[in-house]
mmCIF file of C-alpha atoms in Angstrom:
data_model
loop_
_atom_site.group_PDB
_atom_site.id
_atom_site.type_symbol
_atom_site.label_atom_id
_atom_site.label_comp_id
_atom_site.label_asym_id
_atom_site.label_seq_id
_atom_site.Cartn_x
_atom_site.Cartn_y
_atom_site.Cartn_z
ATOM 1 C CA UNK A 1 -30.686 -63.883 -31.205
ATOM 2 C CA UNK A 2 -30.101 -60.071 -31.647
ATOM 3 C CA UNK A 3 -28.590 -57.456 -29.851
ATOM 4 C CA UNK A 4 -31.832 -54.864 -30.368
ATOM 5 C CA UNK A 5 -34.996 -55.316 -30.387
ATOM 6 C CA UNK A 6 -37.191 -56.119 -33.752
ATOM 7 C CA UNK A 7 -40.295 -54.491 -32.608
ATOM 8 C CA UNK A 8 -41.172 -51.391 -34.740
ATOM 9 C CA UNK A 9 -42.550 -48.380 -33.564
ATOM 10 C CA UNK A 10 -43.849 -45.114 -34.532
ATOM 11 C CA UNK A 11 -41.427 -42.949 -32.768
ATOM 12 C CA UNK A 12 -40.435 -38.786 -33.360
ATOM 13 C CA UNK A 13 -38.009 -38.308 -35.723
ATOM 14 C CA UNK A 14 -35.112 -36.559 -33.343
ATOM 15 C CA UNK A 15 -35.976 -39.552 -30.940
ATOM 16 C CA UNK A 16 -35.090 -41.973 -33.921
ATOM 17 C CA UNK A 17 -31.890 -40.582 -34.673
ATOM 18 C CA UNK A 18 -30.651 -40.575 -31.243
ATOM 19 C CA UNK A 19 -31.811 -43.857 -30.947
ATOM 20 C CA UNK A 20 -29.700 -44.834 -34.349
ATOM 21 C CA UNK A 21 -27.173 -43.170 -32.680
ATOM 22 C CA UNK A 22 -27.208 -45.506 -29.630
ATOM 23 C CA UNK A 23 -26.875 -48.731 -31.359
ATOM 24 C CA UNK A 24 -24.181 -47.056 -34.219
ATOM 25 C CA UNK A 25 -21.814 -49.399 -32.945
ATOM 26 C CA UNK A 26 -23.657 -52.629 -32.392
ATOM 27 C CA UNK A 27 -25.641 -52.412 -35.655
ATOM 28 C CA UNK A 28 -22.377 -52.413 -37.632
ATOM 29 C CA UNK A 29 -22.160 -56.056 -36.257
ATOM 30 C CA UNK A 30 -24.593 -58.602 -37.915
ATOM 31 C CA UNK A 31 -24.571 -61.821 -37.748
ATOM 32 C CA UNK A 32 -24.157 -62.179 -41.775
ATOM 33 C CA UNK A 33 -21.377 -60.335 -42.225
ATOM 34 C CA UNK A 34 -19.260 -63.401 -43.662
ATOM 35 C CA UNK A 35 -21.850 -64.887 -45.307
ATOM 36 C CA UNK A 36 -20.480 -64.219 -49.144
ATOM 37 C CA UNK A 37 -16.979 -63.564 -47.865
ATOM 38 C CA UNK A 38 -16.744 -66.817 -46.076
ATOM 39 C CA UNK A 39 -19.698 -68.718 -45.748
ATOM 40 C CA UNK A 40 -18.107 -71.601 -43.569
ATOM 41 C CA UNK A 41 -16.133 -70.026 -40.935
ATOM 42 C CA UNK A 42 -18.736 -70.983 -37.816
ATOM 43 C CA UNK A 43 -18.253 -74.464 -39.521
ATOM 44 C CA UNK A 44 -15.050 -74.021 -39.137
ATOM 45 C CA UNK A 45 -14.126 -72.812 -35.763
ATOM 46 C CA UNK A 46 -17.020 -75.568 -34.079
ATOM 47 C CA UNK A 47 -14.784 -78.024 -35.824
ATOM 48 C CA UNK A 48 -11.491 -76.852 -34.487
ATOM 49 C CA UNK A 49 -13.220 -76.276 -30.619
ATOM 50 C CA UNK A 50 -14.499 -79.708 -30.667
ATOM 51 C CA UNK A 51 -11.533 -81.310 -32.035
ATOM 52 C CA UNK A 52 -9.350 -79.401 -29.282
ATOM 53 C CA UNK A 53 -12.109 -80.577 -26.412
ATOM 54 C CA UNK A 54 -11.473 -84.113 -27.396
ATOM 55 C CA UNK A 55 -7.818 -83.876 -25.704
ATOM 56 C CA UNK A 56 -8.606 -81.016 -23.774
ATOM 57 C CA UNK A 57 -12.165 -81.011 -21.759
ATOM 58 C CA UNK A 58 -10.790 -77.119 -20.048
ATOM 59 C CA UNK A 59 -10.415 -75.496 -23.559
ATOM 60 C CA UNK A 60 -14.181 -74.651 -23.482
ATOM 61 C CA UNK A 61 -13.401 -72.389 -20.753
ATOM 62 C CA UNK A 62 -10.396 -70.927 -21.650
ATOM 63 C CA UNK A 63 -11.675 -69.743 -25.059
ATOM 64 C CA UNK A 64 -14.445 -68.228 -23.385
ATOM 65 C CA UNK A 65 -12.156 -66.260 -20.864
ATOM 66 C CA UNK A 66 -9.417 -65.383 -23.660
ATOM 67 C CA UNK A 67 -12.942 -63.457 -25.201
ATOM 68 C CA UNK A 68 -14.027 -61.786 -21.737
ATOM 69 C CA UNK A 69 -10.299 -60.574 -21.318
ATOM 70 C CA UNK A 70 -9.959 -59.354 -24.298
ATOM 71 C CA UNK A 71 -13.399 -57.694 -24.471
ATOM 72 C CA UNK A 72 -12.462 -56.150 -20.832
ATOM 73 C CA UNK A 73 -9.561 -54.365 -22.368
ATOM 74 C CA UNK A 74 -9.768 -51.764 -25.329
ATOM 75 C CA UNK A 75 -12.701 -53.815 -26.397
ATOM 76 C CA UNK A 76 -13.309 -56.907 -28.512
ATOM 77 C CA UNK A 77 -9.984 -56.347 -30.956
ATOM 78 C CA UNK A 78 -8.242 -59.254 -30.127
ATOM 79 C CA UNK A 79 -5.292 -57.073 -28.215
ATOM 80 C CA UNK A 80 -4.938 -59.777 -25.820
ATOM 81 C CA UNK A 81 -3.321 -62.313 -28.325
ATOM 82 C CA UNK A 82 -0.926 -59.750 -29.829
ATOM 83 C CA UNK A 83 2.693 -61.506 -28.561
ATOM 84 C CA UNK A 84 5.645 -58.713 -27.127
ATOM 85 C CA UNK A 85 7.907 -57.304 -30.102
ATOM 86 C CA UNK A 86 8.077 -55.155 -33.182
ATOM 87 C CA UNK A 87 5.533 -52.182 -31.961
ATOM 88 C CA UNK A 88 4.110 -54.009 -29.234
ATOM 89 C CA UNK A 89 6.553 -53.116 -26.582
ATOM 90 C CA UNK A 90 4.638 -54.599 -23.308
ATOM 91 C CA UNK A 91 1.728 -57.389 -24.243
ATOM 92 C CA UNK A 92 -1.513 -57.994 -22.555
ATOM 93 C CA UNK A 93 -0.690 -61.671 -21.773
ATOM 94 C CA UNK A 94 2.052 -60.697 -19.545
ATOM 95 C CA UNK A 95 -0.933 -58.649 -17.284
ATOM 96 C CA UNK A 96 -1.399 -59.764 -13.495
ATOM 97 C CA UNK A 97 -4.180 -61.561 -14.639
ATOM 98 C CA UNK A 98 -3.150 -63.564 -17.913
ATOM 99 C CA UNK A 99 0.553 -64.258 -17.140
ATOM 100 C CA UNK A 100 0.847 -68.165 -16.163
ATOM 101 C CA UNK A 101 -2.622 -68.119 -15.782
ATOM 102 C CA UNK A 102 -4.721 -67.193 -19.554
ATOM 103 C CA UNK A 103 -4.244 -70.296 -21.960
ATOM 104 C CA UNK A 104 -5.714 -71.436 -25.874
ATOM 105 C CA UNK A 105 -3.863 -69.171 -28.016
ATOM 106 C CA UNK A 106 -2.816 -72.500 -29.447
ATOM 107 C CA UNK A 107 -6.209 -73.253 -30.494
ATOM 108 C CA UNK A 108 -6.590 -69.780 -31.691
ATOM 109 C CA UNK A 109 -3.781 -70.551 -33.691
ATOM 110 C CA UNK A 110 -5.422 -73.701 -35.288
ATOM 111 C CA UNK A 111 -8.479 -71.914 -35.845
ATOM 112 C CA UNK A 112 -7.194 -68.819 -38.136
ATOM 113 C CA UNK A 113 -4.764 -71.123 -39.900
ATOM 114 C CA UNK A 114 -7.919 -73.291 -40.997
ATOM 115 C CA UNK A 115 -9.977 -70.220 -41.519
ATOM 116 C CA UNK A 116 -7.399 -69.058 -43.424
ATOM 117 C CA UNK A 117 -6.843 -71.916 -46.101
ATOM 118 C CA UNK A 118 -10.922 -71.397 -46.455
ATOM 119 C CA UNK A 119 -10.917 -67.543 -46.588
ATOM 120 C CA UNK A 120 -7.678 -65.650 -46.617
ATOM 121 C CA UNK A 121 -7.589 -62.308 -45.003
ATOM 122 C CA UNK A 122 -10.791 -62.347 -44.358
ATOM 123 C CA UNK A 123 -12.053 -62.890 -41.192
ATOM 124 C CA UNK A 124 -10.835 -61.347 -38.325
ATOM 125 C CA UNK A 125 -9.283 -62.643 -34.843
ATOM 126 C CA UNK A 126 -11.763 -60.767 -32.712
ATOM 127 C CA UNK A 127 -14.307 -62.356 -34.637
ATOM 128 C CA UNK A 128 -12.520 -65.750 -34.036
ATOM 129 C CA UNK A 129 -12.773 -65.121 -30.853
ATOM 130 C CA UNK A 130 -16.130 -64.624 -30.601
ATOM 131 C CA UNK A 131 -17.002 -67.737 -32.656
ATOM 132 C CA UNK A 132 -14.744 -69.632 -30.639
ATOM 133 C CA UNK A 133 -16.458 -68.866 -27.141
ATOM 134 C CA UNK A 134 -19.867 -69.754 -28.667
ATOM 135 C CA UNK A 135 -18.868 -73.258 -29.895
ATOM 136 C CA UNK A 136 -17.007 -73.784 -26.512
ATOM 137 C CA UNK A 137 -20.969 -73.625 -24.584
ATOM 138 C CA UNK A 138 -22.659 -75.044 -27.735
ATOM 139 C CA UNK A 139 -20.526 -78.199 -27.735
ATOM 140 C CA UNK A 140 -20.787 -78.412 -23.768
ATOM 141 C CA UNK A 141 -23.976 -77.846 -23.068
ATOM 142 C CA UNK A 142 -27.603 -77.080 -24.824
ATOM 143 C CA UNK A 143 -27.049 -73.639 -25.145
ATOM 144 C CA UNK A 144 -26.328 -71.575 -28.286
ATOM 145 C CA UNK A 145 -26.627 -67.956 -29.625
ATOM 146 C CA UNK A 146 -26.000 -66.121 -33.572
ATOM 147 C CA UNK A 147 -23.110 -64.687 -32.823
ATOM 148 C CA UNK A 148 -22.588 -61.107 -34.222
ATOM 149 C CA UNK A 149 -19.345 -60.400 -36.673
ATOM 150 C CA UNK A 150 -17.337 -57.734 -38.041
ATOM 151 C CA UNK A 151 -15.359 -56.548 -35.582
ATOM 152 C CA UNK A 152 -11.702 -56.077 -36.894
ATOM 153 C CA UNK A 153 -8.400 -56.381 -35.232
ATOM 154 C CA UNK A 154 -6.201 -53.622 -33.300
ATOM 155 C CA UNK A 155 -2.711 -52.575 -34.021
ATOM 156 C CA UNK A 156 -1.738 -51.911 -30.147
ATOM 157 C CA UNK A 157 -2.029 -53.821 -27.065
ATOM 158 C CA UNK A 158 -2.707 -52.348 -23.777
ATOM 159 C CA UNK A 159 -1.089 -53.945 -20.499
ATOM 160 C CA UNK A 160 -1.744 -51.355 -18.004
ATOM 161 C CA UNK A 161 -5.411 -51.676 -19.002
ATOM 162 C CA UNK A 162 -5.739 -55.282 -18.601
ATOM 163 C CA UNK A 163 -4.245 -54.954 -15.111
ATOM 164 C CA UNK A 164 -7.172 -52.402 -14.076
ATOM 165 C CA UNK A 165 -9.972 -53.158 -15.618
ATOM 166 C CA UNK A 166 -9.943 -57.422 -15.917
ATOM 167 C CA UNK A 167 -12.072 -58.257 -12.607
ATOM 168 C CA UNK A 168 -10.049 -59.969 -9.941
ATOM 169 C CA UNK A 169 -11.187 -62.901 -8.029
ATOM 170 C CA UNK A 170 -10.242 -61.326 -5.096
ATOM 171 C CA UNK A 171 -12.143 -58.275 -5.463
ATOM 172 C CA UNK A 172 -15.335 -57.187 -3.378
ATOM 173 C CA UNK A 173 -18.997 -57.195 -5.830
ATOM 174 C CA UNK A 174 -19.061 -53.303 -5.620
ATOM 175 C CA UNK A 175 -15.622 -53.183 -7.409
ATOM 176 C CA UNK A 176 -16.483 -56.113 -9.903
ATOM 177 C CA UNK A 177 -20.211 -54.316 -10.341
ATOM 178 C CA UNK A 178 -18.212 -51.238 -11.337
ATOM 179 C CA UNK A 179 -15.672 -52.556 -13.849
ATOM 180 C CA UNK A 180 -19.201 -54.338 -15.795
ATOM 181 C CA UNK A 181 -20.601 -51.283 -15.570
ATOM 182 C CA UNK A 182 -17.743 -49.221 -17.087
ATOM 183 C CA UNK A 183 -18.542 -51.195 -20.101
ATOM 184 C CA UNK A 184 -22.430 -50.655 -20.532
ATOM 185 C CA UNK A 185 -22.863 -53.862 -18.876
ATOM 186 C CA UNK A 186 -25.712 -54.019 -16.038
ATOM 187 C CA UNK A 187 -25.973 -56.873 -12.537
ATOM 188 C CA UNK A 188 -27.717 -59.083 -14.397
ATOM 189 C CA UNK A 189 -24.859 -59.378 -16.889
ATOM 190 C CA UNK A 190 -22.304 -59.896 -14.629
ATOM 191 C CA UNK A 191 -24.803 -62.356 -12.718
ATOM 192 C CA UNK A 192 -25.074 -63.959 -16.453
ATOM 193 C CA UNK A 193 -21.455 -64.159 -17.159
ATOM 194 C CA UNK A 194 -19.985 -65.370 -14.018
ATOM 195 C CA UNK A 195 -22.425 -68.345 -14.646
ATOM 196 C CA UNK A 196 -19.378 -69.719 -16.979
ATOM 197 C CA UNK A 197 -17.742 -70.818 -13.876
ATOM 198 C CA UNK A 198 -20.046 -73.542 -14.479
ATOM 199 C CA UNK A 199 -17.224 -75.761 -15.969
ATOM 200 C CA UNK A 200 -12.819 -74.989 -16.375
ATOM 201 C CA UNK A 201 -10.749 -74.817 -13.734
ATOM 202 C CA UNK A 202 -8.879 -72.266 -11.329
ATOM 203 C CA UNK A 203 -5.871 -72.152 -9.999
ATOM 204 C CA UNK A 204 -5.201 -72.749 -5.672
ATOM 205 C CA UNK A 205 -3.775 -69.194 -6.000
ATOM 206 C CA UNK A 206 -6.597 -67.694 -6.965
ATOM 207 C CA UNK A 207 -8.906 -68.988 -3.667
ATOM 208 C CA UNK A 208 -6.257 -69.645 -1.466
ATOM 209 C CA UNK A 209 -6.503 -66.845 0.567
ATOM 210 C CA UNK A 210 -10.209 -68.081 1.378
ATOM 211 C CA UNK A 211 -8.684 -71.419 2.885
ATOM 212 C CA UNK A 212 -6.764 -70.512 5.495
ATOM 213 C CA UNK A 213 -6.257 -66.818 6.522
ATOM 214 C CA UNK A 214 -9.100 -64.817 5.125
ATOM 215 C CA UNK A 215 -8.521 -61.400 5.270
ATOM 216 C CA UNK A 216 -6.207 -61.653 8.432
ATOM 217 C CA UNK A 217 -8.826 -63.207 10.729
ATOM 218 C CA UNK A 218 -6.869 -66.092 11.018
ATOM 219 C CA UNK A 219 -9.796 -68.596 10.018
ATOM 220 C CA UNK A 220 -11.082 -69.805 6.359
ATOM 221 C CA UNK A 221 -13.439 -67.585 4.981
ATOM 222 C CA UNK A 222 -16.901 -68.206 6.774
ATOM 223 C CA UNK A 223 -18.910 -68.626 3.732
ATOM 224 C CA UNK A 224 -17.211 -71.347 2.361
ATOM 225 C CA UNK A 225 -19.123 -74.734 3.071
ATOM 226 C CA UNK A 226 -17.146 -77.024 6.040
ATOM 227 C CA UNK A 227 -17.258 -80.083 3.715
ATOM 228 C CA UNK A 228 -15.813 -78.103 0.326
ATOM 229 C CA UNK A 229 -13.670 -76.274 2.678
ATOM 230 C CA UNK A 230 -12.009 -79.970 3.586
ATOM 231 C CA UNK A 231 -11.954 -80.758 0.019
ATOM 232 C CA UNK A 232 -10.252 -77.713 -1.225
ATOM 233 C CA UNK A 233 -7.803 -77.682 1.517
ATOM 234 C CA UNK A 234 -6.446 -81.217 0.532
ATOM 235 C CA UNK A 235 -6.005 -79.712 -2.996
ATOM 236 C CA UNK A 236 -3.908 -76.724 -1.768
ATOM 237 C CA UNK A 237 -2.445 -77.436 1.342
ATOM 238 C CA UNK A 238 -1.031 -74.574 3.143
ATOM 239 C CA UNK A 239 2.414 -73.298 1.398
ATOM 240 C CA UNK A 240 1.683 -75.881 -1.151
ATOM 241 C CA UNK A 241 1.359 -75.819 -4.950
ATOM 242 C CA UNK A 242 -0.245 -72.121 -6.094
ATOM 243 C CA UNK A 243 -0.892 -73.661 -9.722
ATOM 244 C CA UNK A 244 -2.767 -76.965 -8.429
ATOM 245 C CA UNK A 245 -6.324 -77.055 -10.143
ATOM 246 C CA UNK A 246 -9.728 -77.379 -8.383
ATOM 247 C CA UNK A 247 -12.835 -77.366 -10.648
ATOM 248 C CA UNK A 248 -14.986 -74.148 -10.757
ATOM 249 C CA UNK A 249 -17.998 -76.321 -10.568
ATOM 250 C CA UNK A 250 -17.721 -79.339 -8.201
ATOM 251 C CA UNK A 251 -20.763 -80.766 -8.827
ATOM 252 C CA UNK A 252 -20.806 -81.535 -12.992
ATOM 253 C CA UNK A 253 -17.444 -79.806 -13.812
ATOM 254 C CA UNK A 254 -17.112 -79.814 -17.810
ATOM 255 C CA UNK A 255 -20.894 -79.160 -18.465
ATOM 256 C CA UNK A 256 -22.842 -76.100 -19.369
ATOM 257 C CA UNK A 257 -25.402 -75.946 -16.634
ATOM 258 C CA UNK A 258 -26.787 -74.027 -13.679
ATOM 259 C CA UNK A 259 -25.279 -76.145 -11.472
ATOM 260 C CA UNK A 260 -22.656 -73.190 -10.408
ATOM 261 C CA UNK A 261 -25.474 -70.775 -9.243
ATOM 262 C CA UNK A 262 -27.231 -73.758 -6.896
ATOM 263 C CA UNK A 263 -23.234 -74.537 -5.662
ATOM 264 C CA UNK A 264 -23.127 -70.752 -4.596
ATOM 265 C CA UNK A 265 -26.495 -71.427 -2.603
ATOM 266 C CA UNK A 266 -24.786 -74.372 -1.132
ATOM 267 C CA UNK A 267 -21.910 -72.080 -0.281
ATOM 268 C CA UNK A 268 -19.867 -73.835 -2.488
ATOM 269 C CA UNK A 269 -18.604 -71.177 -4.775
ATOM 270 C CA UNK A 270 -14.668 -71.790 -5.222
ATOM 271 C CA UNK A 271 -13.808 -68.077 -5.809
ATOM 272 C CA UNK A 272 -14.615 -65.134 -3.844
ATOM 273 C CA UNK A 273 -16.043 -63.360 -6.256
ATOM 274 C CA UNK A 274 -18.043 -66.411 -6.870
ATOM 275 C CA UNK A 275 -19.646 -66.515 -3.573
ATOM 276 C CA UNK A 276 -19.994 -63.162 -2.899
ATOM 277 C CA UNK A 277 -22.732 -63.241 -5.506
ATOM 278 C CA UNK A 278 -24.826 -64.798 -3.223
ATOM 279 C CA UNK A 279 -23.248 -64.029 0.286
ATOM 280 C CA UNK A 280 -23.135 -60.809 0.034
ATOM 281 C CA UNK A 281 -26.488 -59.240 2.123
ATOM 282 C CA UNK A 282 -29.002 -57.172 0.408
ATOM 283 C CA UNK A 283 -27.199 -57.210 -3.006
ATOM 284 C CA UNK A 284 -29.043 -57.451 -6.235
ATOM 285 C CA UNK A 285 -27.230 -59.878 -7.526
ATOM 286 C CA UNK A 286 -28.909 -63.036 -4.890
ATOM 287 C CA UNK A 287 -32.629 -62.755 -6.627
ATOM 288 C CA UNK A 288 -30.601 -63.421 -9.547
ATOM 289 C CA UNK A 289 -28.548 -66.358 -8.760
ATOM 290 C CA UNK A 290 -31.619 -67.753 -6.805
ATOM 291 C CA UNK A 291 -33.503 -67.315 -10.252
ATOM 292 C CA UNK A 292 -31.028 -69.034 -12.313
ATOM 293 C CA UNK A 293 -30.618 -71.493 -9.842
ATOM 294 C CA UNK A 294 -34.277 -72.447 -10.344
ATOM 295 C CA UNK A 295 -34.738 -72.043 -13.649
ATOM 296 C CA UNK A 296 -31.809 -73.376 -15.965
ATOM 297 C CA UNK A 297 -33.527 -72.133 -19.396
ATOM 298 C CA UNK A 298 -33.157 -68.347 -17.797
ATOM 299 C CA UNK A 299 -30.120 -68.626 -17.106
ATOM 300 C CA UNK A 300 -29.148 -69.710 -20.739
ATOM 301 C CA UNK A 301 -31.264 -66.955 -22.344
ATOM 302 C CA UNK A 302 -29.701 -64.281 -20.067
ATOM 303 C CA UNK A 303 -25.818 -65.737 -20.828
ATOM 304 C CA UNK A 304 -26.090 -65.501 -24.742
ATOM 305 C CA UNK A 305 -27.634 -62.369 -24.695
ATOM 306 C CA UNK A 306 -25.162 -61.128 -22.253
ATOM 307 C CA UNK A 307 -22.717 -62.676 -24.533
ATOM 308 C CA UNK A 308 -23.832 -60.440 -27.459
ATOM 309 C CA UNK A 309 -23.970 -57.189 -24.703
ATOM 310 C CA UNK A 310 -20.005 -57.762 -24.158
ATOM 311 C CA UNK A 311 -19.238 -59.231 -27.288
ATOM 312 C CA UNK A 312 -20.727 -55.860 -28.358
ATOM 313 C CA UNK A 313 -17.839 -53.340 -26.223
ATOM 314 C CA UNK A 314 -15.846 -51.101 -28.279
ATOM 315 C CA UNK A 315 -15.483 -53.140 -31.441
ATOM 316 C CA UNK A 316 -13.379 -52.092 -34.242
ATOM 317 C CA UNK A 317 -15.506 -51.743 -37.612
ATOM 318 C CA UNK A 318 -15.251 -50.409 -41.101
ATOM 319 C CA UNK A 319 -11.787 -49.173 -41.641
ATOM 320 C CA UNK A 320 -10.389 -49.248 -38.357
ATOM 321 C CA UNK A 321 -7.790 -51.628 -36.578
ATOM 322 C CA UNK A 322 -7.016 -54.143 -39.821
ATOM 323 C CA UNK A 323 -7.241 -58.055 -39.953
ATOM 324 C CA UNK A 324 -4.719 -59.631 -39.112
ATOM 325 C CA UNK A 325 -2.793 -62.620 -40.892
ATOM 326 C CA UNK A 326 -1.606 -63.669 -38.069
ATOM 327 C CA UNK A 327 -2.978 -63.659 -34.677
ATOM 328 C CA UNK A 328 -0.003 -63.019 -32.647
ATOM 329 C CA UNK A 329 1.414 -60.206 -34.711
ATOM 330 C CA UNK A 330 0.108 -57.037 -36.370
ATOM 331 C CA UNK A 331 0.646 -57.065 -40.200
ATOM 332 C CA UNK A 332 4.383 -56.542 -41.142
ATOM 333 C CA UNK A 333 5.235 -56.742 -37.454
#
């Protein structure tokens, strides 16, 4: 799948160059760009994903949210997985909404060390990433995309960024609307994306405050289903446990599927932001969960190439950022 279009048209030469101009940044991204350097490497990360999934049926999801946090912040350079020390001085995993919380850097790990041994200073952890989020859906569900490569890896990490711009699951859809759109990224996207809630895991502290006391009425949060409400409240009793796990998607909870966008129908979305997708009157966003909810092969079509939209923010390319050696570091840090 591409980013752009491959229909060809006669168009007026200023119009062409602005339109060259547009898609600068995505075109340096192809989805060949290792191809003599190291021919292997989607090989290679599938085999580490599925050999991690074997003792580990969340790391699909994780990988995939290490990718949207780090795209959310500075762009798809792999500043998320840059550790605290030498130049880094404050690192994004130690943001409101990666500390005790964002996970896989492990398998991020295994990935460039095998990638690595293949292809030395080659490929690029932003592009791991990116491969890495792509074999997590493949290899749980009948979904896959050509993911586009090149991106290249920054030399700074930004903390203060991921705590503004990383959507909260506690925040309203016209603030979440407005951090996708920051980024060049449109409803359906963020319709598109959420959909990974289809399978992983979230934390009681991150719904909580739907359970109980929502917004200081006193009650649970009317737009959570009676029976899931029961359910959810056994898994985090009150003053209980805020790191306790509930699945994202009740229903089939470590496959790929549409089943989250028929659970927010059923009221049955865990987090807020979840079920404000659908709960919230007159947005745009309910045509679209209603039409992913009805029509699974939609849905897929509209994740990958939503995918490739975020996979496509800000990326570093031809001599900028570096690639790193290893993950957690800059070079010679």
């Amino acid at each position: 799948m591409s980013s752009s279009s491959s229909t060809t048209y006669s168009l007026p030469l200023a119009t062409t160059f602005v339109l060259l101009m547009l898609y600068a940044s995505n075109a340096q991204l192809n989805t060949t760009f290792y191809s003599s350097t190291c021919p292997n490497v989607t090989t290679i990360v599938r085999s580490v994903v599925q050999q991690a999934l074997q003792s580990d049926s969340r790391i699909g999801a994780s990988l995939i949210r290490l990718h949207f946090h780090d795209c959310f912040v500075n762009g798809c350079d792999a500043s998320i997985l840059l550790d605290k020390g030498g130049s880094i001085q404050l690192s994004e995993k130690d943001a409101a909404p990666n500390t005790n919380s964002i996970r896989g850097f492990d398998v991020v790990d295994n990935i460039k060390t095998a990638v690595e041994n293949s292809c030395p200073a080659v490929v690029s952890c932003a592009d791991i990433l990116a491969l890495a989020a792509e074999a997590s859906v493949s290899l749980s569900g009948s979904i896959s995309w050509n993911v586009l490569l090149g991106r290249r890896d920054s030399l700074t990490a930004n903390q203060a960024g991921a705590n503004t711009s990383i959507p909260s699951p506690f925040e309203g859809l016209a603030n979440i609307t407005s951090k996708f759109s920051a980024l060049g990224l449109n409803t359906n996207d963020l319709v598109a994306l959420s959909g990974a809630h289809t399978f992983g895991r979230a934390q009681c502290r991150t719904f909580s405050n739907r359970l109980y006391n929502f917004s200081g009425t006193g009650n649970p949060d009317p737009t959570l289903n009676s029976s899931y409400l029961t359910t959810l409240q056994q898994t985090c009793p009150q003053n209980g446990s805020g790191t306790a796990l509930a699945n994202l998607d009740p229903t089939t909870p470590d496959s790929f599927d549409n089943n989250y966008f028929s659970n927010l129908q059923n009221n049955q979305g865990l987090l807020q932001s979840d079920q404000e997708l659908f709960s919230t009157t007159g947005a745009a966003t309910v045509s679209i969960v209603n039409s992913f909810s009805s029509n699974q092969s939609a849905f897929f079509q509209s994740f990958a190439q939503s995918m490739i939209n975020m996979g496509n923010i800000s990326p570093l390319v031809g001599s900028n950022g570096e690639i790193r050696l290893d993950c957690k570091k800059v070079n010679g840090g």
